[in-house]
Coordinates of C-alpha atoms and ligand atoms in Angstrom, one line a residue:
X145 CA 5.0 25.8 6.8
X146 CA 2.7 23.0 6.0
X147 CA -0.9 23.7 7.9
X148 CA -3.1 21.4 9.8
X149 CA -6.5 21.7 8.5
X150 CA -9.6 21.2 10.4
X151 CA -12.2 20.9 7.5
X152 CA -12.1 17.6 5.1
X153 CA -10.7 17.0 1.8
X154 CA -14.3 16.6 0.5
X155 CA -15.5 20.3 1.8
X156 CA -12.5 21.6 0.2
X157 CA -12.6 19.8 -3.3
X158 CA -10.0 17.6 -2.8
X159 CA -9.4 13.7 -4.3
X160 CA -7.1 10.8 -4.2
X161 CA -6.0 10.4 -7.0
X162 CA -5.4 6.6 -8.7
X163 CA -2.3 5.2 -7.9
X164 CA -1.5 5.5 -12.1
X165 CA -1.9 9.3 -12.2
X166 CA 1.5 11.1 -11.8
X167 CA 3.7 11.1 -9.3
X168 CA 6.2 13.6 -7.4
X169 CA 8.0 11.3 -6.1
X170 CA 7.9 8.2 -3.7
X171 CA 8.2 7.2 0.2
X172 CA 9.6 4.3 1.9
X173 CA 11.0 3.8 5.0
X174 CA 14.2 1.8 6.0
X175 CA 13.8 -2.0 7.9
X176 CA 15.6 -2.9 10.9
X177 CA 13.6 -4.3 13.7
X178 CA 15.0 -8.0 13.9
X179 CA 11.8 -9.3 15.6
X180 CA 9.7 -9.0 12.5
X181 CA 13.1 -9.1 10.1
X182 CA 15.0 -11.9 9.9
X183 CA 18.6 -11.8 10.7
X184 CA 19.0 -8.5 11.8
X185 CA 16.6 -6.8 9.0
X186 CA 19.9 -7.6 6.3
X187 CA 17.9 -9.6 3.8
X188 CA 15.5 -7.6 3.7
X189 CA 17.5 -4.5 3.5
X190 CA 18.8 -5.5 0.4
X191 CA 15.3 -6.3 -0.8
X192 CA 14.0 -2.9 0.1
X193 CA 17.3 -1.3 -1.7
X194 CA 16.3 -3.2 -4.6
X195 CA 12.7 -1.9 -5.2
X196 CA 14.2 2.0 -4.4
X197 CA 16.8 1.6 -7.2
X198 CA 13.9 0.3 -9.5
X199 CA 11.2 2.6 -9.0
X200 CA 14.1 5.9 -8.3
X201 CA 14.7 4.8 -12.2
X202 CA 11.2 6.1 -12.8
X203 CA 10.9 8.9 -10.0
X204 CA 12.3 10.6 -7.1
X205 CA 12.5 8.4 -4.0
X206 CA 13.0 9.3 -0.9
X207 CA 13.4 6.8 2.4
X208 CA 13.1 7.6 5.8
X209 CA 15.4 6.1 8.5
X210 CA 16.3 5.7 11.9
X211 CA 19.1 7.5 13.5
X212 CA 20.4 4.5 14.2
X213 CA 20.1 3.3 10.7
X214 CA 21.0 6.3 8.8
X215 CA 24.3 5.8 7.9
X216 CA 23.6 2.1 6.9
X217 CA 20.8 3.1 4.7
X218 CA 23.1 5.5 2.9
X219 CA 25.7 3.1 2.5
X220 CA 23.5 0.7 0.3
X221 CA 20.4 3.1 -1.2
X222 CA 21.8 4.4 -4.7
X223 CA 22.8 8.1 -4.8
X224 CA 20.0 9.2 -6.7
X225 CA 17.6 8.0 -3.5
X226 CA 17.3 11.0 -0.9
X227 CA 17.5 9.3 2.5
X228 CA 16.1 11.6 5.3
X229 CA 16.3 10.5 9.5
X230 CA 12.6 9.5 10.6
X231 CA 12.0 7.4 13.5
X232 CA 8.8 4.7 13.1
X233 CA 8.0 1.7 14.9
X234 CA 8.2 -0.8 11.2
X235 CA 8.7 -0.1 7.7
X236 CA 5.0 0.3 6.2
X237 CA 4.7 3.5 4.8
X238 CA 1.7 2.5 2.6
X239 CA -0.1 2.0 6.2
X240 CA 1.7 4.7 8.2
X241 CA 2.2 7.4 5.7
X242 CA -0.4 10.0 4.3
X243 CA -2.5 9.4 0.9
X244 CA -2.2 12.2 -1.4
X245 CA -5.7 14.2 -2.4
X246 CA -5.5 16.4 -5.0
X247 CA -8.0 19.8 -6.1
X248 CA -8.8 20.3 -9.6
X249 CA -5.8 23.5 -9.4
X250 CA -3.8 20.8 -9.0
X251 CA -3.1 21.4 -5.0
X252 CA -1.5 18.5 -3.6
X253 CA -2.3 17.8 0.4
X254 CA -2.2 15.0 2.8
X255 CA -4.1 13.1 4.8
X256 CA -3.0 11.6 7.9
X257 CA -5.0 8.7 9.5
X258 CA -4.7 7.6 12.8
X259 CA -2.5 4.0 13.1
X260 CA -3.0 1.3 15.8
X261 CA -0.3 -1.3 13.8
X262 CA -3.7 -3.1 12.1
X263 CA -6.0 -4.0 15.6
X264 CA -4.4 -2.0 18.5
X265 CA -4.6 -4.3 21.6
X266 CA -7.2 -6.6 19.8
X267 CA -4.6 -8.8 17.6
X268 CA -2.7 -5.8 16.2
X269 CA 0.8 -6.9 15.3
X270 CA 3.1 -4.5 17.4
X271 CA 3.1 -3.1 20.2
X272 CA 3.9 0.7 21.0
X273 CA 3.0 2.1 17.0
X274 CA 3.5 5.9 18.7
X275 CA 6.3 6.7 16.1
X276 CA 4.5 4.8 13.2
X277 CA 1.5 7.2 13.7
X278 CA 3.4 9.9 13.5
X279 CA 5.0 9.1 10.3
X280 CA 2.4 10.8 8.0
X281 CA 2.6 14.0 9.9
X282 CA 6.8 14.2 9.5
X283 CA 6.5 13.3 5.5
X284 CA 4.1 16.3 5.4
X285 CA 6.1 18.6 7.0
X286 CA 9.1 17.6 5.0
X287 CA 6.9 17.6 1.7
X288 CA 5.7 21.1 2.4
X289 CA 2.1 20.0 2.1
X290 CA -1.1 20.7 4.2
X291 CA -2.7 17.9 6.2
X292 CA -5.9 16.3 7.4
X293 CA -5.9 14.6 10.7
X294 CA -9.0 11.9 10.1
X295 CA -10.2 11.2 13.0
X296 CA -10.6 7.5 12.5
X297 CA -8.4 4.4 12.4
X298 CA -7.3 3.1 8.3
X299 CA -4.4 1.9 6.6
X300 CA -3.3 2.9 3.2
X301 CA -3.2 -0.4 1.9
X302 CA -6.9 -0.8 2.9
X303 CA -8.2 1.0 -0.2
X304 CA -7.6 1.5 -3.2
X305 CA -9.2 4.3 -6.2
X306 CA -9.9 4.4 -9.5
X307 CA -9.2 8.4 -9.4
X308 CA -13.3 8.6 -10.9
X309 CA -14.5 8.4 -7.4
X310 CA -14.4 4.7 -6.9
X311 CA -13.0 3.1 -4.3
X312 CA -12.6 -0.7 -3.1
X313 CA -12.2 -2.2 0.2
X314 CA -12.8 -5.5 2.3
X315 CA -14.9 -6.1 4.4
X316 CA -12.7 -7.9 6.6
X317 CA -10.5 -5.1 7.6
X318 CA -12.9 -1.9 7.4
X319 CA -15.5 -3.5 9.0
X320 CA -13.0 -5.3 11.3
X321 CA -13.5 -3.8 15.2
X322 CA -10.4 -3.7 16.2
X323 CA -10.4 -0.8 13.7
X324 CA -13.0 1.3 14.8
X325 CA -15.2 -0.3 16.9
X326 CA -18.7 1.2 16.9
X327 CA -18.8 2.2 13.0
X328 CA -20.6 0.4 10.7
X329 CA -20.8 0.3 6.6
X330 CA -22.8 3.5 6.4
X331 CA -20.0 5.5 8.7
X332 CA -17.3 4.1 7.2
X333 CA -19.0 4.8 3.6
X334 CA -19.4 8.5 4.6
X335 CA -15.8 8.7 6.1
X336 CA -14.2 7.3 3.1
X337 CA -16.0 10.2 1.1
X338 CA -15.2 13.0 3.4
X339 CA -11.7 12.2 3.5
X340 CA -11.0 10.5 -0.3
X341 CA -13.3 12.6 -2.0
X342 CA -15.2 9.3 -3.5
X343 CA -18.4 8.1 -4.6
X344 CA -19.1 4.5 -4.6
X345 CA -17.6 1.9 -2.3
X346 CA -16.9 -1.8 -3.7
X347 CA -16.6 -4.2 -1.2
X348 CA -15.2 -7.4 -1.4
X349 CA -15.4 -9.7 1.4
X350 CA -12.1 -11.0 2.9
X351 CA -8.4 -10.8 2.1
X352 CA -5.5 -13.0 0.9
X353 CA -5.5 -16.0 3.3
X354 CA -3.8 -15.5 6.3
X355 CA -2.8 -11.9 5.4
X356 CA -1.9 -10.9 9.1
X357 CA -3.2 -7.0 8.3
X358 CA -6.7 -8.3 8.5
X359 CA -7.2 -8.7 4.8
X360 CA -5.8 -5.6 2.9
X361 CA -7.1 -5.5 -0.7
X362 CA -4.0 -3.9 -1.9
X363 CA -3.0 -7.6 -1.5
X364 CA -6.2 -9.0 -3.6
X365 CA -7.2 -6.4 -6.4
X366 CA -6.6 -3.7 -7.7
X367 CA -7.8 -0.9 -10.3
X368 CA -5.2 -1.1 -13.3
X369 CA -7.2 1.6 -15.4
X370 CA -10.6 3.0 -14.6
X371 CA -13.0 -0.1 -15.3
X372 CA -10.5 -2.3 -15.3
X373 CA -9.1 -4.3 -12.2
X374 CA -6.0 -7.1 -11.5
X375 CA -7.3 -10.0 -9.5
X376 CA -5.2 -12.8 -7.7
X377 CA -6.5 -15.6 -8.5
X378 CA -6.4 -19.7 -7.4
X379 CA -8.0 -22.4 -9.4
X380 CA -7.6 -25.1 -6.8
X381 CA -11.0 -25.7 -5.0
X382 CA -8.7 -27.0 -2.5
X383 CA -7.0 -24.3 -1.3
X384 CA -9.2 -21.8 1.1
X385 CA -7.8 -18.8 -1.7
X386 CA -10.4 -20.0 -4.3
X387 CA -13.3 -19.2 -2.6
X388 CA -11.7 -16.1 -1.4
X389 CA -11.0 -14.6 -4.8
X390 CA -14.4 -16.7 -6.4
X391 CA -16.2 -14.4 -4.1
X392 CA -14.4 -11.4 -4.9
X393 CA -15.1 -12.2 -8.8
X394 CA -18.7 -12.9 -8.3
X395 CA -18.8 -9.3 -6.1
X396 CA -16.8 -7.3 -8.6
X397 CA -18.5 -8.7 -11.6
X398 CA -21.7 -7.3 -9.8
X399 CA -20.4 -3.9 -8.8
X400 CA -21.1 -0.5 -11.0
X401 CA -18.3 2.3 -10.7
X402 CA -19.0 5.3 -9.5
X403 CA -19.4 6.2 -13.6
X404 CA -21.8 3.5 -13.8
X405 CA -19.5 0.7 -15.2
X406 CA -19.1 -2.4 -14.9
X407 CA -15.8 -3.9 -13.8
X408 CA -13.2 -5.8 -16.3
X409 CA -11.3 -8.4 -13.9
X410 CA -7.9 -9.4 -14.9
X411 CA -7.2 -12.9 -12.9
X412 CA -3.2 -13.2 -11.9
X413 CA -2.0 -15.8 -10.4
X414 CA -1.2 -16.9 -7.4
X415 CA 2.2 -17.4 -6.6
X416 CA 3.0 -20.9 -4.3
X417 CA 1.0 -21.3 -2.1
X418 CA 4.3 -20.0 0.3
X419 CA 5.4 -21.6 3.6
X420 CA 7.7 -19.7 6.0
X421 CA 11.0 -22.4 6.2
X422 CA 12.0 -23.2 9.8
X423 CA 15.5 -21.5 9.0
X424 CA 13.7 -18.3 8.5
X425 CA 11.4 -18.5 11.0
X426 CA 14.5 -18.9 13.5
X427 CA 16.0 -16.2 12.0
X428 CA 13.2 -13.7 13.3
X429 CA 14.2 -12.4 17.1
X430 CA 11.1 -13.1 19.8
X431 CA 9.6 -10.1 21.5
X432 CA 6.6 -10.0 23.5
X433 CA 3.7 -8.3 22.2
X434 CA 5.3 -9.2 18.7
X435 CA 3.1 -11.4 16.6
X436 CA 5.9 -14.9 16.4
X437 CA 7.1 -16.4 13.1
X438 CA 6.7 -19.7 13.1
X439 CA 8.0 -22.7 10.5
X440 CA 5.4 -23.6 8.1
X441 CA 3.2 -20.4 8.3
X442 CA 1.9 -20.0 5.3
X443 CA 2.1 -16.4 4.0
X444 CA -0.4 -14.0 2.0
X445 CA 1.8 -14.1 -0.9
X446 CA 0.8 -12.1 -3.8
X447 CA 1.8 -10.1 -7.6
X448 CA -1.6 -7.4 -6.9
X449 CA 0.6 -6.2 -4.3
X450 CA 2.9 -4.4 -7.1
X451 CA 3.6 -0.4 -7.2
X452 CA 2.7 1.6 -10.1
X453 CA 5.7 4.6 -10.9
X454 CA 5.4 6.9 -13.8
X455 CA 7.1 4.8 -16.5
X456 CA 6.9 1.2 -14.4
X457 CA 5.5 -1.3 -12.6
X458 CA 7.5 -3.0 -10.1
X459 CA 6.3 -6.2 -8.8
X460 CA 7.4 -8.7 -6.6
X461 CA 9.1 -12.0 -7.6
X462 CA 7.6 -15.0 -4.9
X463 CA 7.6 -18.1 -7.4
X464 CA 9.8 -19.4 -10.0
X465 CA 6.8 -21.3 -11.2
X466 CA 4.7 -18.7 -11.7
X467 CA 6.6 -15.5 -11.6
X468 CA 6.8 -15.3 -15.8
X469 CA 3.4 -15.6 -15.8
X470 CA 2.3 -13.0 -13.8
X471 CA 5.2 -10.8 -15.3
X472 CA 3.4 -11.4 -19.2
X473 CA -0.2 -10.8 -17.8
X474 CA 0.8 -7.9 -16.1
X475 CA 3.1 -6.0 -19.5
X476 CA -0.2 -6.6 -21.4
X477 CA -2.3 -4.7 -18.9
X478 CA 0.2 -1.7 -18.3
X479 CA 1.3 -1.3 -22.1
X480 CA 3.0 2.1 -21.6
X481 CA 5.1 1.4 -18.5
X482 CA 7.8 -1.1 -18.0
X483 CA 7.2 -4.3 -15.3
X484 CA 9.9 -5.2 -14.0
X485 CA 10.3 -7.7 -10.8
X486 CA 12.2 -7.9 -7.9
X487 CA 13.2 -10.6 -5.7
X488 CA 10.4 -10.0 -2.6
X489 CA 10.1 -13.3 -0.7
X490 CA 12.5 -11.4 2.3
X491 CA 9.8 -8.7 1.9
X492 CA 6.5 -11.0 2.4
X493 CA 8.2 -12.8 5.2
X494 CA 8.0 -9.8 7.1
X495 CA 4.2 -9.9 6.5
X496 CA 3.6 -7.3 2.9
X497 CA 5.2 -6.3 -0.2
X498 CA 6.3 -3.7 -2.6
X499 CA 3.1 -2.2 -2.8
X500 CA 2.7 -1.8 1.2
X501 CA 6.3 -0.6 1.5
X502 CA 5.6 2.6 -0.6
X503 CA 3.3 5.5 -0.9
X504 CA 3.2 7.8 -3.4
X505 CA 2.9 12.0 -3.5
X506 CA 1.1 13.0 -6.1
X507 CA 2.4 15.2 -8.3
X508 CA 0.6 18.8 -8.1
X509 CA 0.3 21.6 -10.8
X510 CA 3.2 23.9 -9.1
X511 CA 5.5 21.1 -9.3
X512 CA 4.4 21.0 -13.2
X513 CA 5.2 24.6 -13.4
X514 CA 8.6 24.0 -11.6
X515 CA 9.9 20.9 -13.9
X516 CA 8.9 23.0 -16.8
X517 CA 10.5 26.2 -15.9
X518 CA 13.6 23.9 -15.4
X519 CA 13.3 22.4 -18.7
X520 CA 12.9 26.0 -20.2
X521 CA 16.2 27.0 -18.4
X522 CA 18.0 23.7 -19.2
Ligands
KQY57 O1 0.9 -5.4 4.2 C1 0.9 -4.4 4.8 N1 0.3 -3.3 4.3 C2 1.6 -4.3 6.0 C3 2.0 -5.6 6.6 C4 2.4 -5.4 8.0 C5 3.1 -6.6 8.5 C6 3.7 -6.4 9.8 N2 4.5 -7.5 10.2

C-alpha cells in the first residue's frame, strides 16, 4: 500500500529528477467541462487523444477519466493507452498531479502539493478544485508509490529542474499571494529544497503575457540539458512579450547553476501573437465563478510548453508561420529523441498546453530490474 510520509523528500535523500531523465510512464487526464472547453470539450478531446498516441509511441500512458467520460475516453484513446476512472475538477495533471523525486537506490516517490486551481478565491480560475487536489494522492495509490503531502500551495508547471539541483521559477506566480500568502523568497527557497531536493533557485520575473496561471515558467523556459535552457522569444519591441523574455535573458544570462555554470539560452520563437476568434469564444459554456472567454483574448501561446518522453519531444503546433521553425530549432537541441508536433491551438484555448497536460513518473531502479527480467524471459 502506498504510505503517506511525514518527513520531506530532502530528509530522506530524495530528488526530482529533470524532466529528460527516464520515464515509467506518463499521466493525463481526460477534458470535458464545456465552460472552459469549447463545444462540449470535443475539439479538444481529439487534441488531447493526439498527444497520448504520440508520446504512448515512446512510453506507457495512462489517462484518468470521469465516470462520466470513461467510456468516451476509451472509445477514441488508442489501445496501447491504459485509461483508469478519476474524478478532477479540469484536465491539468502537470498542476494537479504529483512530481516524482527519486533516491540514489533508485526509489521512486511522490509528492503531493496542495491545489487552489492557481489563486483560490483571489483570481483563481475555478471554482470548487476539491477533486483536482486530490488528484495526486489517487495517481499514487494507483502507482504504488509513497507520498509527501507539502504543506504549501504550487503547481507543477511552476518549476522546472535541471536534475543537478537547479531549479527555475517566476516570480510572478511563487511569489504571487494568492499562492501562499505570508511566505516570502527565503520560505519559498527553503520549501522548494525540502520538498525537490534542490540547491539553487533561478528566478525569472514574469510569465508569457496573459498566461492566466499567473505566469508558469513551464510556458517561458526551460532546461533542455543541464546548462542549457529553451527560451521563447519576441523580437518586436512592440509587443509586451519582448521585455518579458529580454528580462528573462538578461536574468538567466546572469544566473550560476547549482554546479556553478553559467546558463546556455536557446531563443524559440514565438508563435502568433494568438487571438481567441469570437466563434470559439462562443463556443465556451458560461459558468459563474469560471474565468469567461472572450473574442479577441489574446492567449499565452507558446513551443517551451513541449513534453520531453524517452525517445521524443512532443510539441505543440500554434502557427503555420512559425511552427517549422521552432520544430528545426528544437531537433537540433534534442538530437537523440524525435520532435514531433501536434495540432494544440484547441489545447491553449483552454488556457495551457502539452506540457501542462502531462506529468511524468519517473522511472525507478525496481522497474529497471522488472523490464530486464522481462527481457531475460522474452
Ligand atoms: O498551464 C497550465 N499549467 C494550466 C492552465 C490552466 C488553465 C485553466 N483554464
Amino acid at each position: 500500500m502506498a504510505r503517506t510520509l511525514k518527513s520531506t523528500p530532502r530528509r530522506d535523500g530524495f530528488r526530482m529528477p529533470a524532466e529528460f531523465e527516464p520515464h515509467a510512464g506518463t499521466w493525463m487526464i481526460w477534458p470535458e467541462r464545456p465552460d472552459n472547453w469549447r463545444l462540449g470539450a470535443k475539439p479538444a478531446q481529439e487534441a488531447f487523444t493526439a498527444v497520448a498516441a504520440a508520446i504512448a509511441a515512446s512510453e506507457p500512458v495512462t489517462v484518468g477519466a470521469s465516470a462520466a467520460q470513461y467510456e468516451n475516453a476509451r472509445a477514441h484513446l488508442p489501445a496501447a493507452v491504459r485509461v483508469a476512472e478519476l474524478s478532477s475538477n479540469d484536465a491539468w495533471v502537470r498542476d494537479t498531479g504529483p512530481t516524482g523525486v527519486i533516491d540514489a537506490q533508485g526509489r521512486v516517490r511522490g509528492v503531493d502539493w496542495m491545489f487552489n486551481a492557481w489563486g483560490g478565491l483571489d483570481g483563481g480560475l475555478y471554482f470548487p478544485w476539491d477533486q483536482d487536489d486530490l488528484v495526486a494522492r489517487k495517481v499514487l495509490e494507483v502507482e504504488g508509490l509513497d507520498r509527501y503531502r507539502a504543506p504549501f500551495v504550487l503547481e507543477g508547471g511552476a518549476i522546472h529542474v535541471d536534475g543537478e539541483g537547479t531549479l527555475i521559477t517566476t516570480e510572478e506566480c511563487l511569489l504571487n499571494p494568492n499562492r501562499n500568502p505570508g511566505l516570502g523568497r527565503e520560505d519559498v527557497e527553503r520549501n522548494l529544497r525540502d520538498y525537490l531536493g534542490i540547491e539553487r533557485v533561478i528566478w525569472l520575473g514574469r510569465g508569457v503575457f496573459n498566461d492566466e496561471t499567473d505566469g508558469h515558467v513551464d510556458n517561458l523556459c526551460c532546461f533542455v540539458r543541464p546548462g542549457e535552457v529553451a527560451l521563447t522569444w519576441c523580437d518586436d519591441p512592440a509587443d509586451p512579450q519582448h521585455e518579458i523574455s529580454r528580462d528573462a535573458l538578461a536574468r538567466l544570462r546572469a544566473a550560476r547553476d547549482a554546479r556553478g555554470r553559467r546558463l546556455l539560452v536557446h531563443r524559440i520563437p514565438q508563435p502568433g501573437p494568438l487571438f481567441m476568434t469570437a466563434q470559439e469564444a462562443a463556443g465556451v459554456d458560461r459558468r459563474e465563478g469560471s474565468r469567461p472567454r472572450q473574442a479577441g483574448d489574446r492567449m499565452a501561446g507558446s513551443y517551451v510548453n513541449f513534453y520531453i518522453a524517452n525517445r521524443r519531444v512532443v510539441v505543440p503546433l500554434l502557427d503555420p508561420a512559425t511552427d517549422a521553425r521552432a520544430l528545426r530549432i528544437l531537433r537540433r537541441l534534442f538530437p537523440g529523441r524525435e520532435v514531433v508536433g501536434v495540432p494544440a491551438r484547441e489545447i491553449l484555448l483552454g488556457g495551457g498546453n502539452v506540457h501542462c497536460i502531462t506529468q511524468q513518473v519517473p522511472r525507478g531502479a525496481r522497474l529497471r530490474v522488472v523490464a530486464r527480467a522481462g527481457r531475460r524471459a522474452a
